[in-house]
Every structure is written in C-alpha cells, then in structure tokens.
PDB file of C-alpha atoms in Angstrom:
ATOM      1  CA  UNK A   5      25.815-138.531 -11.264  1.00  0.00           C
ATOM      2  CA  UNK A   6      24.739-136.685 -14.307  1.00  0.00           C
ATOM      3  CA  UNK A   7      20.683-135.471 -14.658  1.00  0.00           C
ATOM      4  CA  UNK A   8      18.971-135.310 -17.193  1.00  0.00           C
ATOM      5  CA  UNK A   9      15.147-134.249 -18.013  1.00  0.00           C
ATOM      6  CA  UNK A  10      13.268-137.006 -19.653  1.00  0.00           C
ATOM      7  CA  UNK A  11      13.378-134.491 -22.798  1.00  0.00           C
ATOM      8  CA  UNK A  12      16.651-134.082 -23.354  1.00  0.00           C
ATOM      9  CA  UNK A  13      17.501-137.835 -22.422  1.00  0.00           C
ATOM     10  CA  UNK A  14      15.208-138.673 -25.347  1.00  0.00           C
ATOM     11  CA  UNK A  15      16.565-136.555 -27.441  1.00  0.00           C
ATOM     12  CA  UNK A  16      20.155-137.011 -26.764  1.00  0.00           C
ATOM     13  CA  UNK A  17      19.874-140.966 -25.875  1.00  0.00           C
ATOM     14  CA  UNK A  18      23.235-141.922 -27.522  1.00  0.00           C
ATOM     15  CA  UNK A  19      25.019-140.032 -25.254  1.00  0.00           C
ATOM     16  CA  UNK A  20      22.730-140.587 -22.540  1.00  0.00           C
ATOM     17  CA  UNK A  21      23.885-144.239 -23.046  1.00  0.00           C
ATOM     18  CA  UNK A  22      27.858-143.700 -23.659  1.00  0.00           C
ATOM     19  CA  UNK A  23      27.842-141.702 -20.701  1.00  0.00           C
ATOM     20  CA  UNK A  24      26.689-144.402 -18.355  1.00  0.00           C
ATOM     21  CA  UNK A  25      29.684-147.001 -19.873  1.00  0.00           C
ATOM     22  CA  UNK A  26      32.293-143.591 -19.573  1.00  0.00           C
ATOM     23  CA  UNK A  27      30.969-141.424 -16.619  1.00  0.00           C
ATOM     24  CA  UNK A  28      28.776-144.255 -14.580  1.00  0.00           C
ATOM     25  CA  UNK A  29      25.334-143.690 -13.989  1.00  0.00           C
ATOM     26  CA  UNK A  30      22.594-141.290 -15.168  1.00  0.00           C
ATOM     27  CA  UNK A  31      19.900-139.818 -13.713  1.00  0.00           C
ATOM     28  CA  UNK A  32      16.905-139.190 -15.936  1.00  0.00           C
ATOM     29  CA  UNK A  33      14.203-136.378 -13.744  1.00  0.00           C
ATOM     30  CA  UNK A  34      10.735-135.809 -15.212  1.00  0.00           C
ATOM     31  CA  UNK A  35       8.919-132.646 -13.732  1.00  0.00           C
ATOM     32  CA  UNK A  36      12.248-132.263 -11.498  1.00  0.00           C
ATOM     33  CA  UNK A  37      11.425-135.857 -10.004  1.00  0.00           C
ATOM     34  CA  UNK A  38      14.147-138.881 -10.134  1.00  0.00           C
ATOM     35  CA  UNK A  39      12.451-141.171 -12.579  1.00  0.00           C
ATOM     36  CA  UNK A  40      14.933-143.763 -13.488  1.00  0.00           C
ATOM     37  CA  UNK A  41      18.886-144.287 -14.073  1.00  0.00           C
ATOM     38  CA  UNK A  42      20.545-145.199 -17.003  1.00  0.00           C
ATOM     39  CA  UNK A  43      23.570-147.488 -15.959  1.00  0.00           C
ATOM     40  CA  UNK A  44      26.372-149.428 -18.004  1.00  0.00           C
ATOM     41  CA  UNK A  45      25.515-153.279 -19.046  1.00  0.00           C
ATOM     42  CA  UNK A  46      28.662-154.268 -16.759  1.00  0.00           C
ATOM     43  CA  UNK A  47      27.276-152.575 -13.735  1.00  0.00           C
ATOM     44  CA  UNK A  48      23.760-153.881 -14.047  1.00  0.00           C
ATOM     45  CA  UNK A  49      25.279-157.228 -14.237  1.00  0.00           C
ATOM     46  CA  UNK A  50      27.271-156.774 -11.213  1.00  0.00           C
ATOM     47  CA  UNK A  51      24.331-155.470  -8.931  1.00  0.00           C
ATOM     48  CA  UNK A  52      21.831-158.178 -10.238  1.00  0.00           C
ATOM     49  CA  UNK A  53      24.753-161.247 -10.161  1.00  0.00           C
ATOM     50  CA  UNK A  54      23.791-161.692 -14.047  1.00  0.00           C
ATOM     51  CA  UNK A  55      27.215-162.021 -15.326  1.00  0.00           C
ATOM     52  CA  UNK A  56      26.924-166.033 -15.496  1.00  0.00           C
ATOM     53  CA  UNK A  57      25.268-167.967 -18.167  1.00  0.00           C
ATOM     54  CA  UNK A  58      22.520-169.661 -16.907  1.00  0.00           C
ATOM     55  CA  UNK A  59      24.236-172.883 -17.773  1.00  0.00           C
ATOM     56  CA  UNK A  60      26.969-171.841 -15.343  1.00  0.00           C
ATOM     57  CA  UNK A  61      24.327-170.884 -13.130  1.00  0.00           C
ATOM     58  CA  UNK A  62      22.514-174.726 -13.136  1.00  0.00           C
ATOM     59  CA  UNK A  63      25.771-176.379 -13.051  1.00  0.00           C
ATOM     60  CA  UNK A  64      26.296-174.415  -9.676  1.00  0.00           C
ATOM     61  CA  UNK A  65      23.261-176.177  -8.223  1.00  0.00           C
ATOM     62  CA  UNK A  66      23.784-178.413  -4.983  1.00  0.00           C
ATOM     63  CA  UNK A  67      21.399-180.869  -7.535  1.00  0.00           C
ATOM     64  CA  UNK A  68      23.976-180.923 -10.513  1.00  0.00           C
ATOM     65  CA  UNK A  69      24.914-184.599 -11.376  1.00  0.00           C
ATOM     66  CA  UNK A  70      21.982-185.897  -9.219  1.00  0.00           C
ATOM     67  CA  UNK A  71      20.075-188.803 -11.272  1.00  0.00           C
ATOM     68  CA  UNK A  72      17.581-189.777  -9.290  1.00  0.00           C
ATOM     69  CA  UNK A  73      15.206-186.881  -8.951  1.00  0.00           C
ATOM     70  CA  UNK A  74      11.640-187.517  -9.694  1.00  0.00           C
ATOM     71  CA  UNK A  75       9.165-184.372 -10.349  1.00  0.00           C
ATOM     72  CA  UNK A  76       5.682-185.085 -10.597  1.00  0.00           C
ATOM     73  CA  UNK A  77       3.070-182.505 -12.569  1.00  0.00           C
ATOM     74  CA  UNK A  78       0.621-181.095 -10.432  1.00  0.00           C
ATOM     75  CA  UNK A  79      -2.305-181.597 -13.415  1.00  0.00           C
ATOM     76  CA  UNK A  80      -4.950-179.655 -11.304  1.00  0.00           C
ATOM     77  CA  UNK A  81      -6.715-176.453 -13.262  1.00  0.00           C
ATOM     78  CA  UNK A  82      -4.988-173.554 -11.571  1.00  0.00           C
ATOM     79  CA  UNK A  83      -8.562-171.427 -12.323  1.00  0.00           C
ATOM     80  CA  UNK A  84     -12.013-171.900 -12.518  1.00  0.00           C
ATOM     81  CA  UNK A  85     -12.752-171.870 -16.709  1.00  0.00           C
ATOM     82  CA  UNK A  86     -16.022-169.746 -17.490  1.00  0.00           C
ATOM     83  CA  UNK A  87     -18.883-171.816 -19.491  1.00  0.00           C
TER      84      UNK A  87
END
C-alpha cells in the first residue's frame, strides 16, 4: 500500500484517487500517523455489502410479499420541550 502525507494527498488527489481503482488502496499519514485510506468504489462496496440497490435489498426481506403487517406510531414526545 502506497503512503502518502495528508499534503501531498491534497495536492495530488487525482492520482491519489486513480491509484486506489489501479494500485488498490492508499494510505494517507498526517504527522507520520495512519489517518485514513483512500480505496476504489468497487472495494468499498465489497467490504460494506453495498453493491445491491436497496430495492434488491427489501425484496430480500423474509417480510417481502407479506400483506398483513400492521405498524403502529409510537406518538409519545421522544424529549422534554423547554417553555
């Protein structure tokens, strides 16, 4: 994995970014510290699971197709208003 100080990331972000699709991730250090990594779109989406729509991701519910679910509103103040 490439590093890069916070400087030169901001300065050079482009790259910074086509690196992460080409190369994989990127370190960014500030003060010689890990700070954060700068990783492709398609990775992130692998790691997190967000690579369905959430459509795809209700339609995947055990409750799809179910018509006879009932929610009620809970209609209570969730905090005390000041006067």
């Amino acid at each position: 994995m490439h590093a890069w100080q916070m400087q030169e990331a901001k300065a050079r972000l482009s790259e910074v970014v086509k690196c992460a699709e080409s190369e994989g991730p990127q370190n960014i250090t500030l003060h010689g510290q890990s700070v954060a990594v700068v990783v492709s779109r398609s990775l992130f989406d692998s790691l997190t699971g967000n690579d369905h729509s959430l459509v795809e991701f209700m339609r995947r519910s055990p409750l799809f197709g179910v018509e006879d679910i009932h929610l009620e509103r809970d209609t209570s103040l969730t905090r005390e208003v000041p006067l």
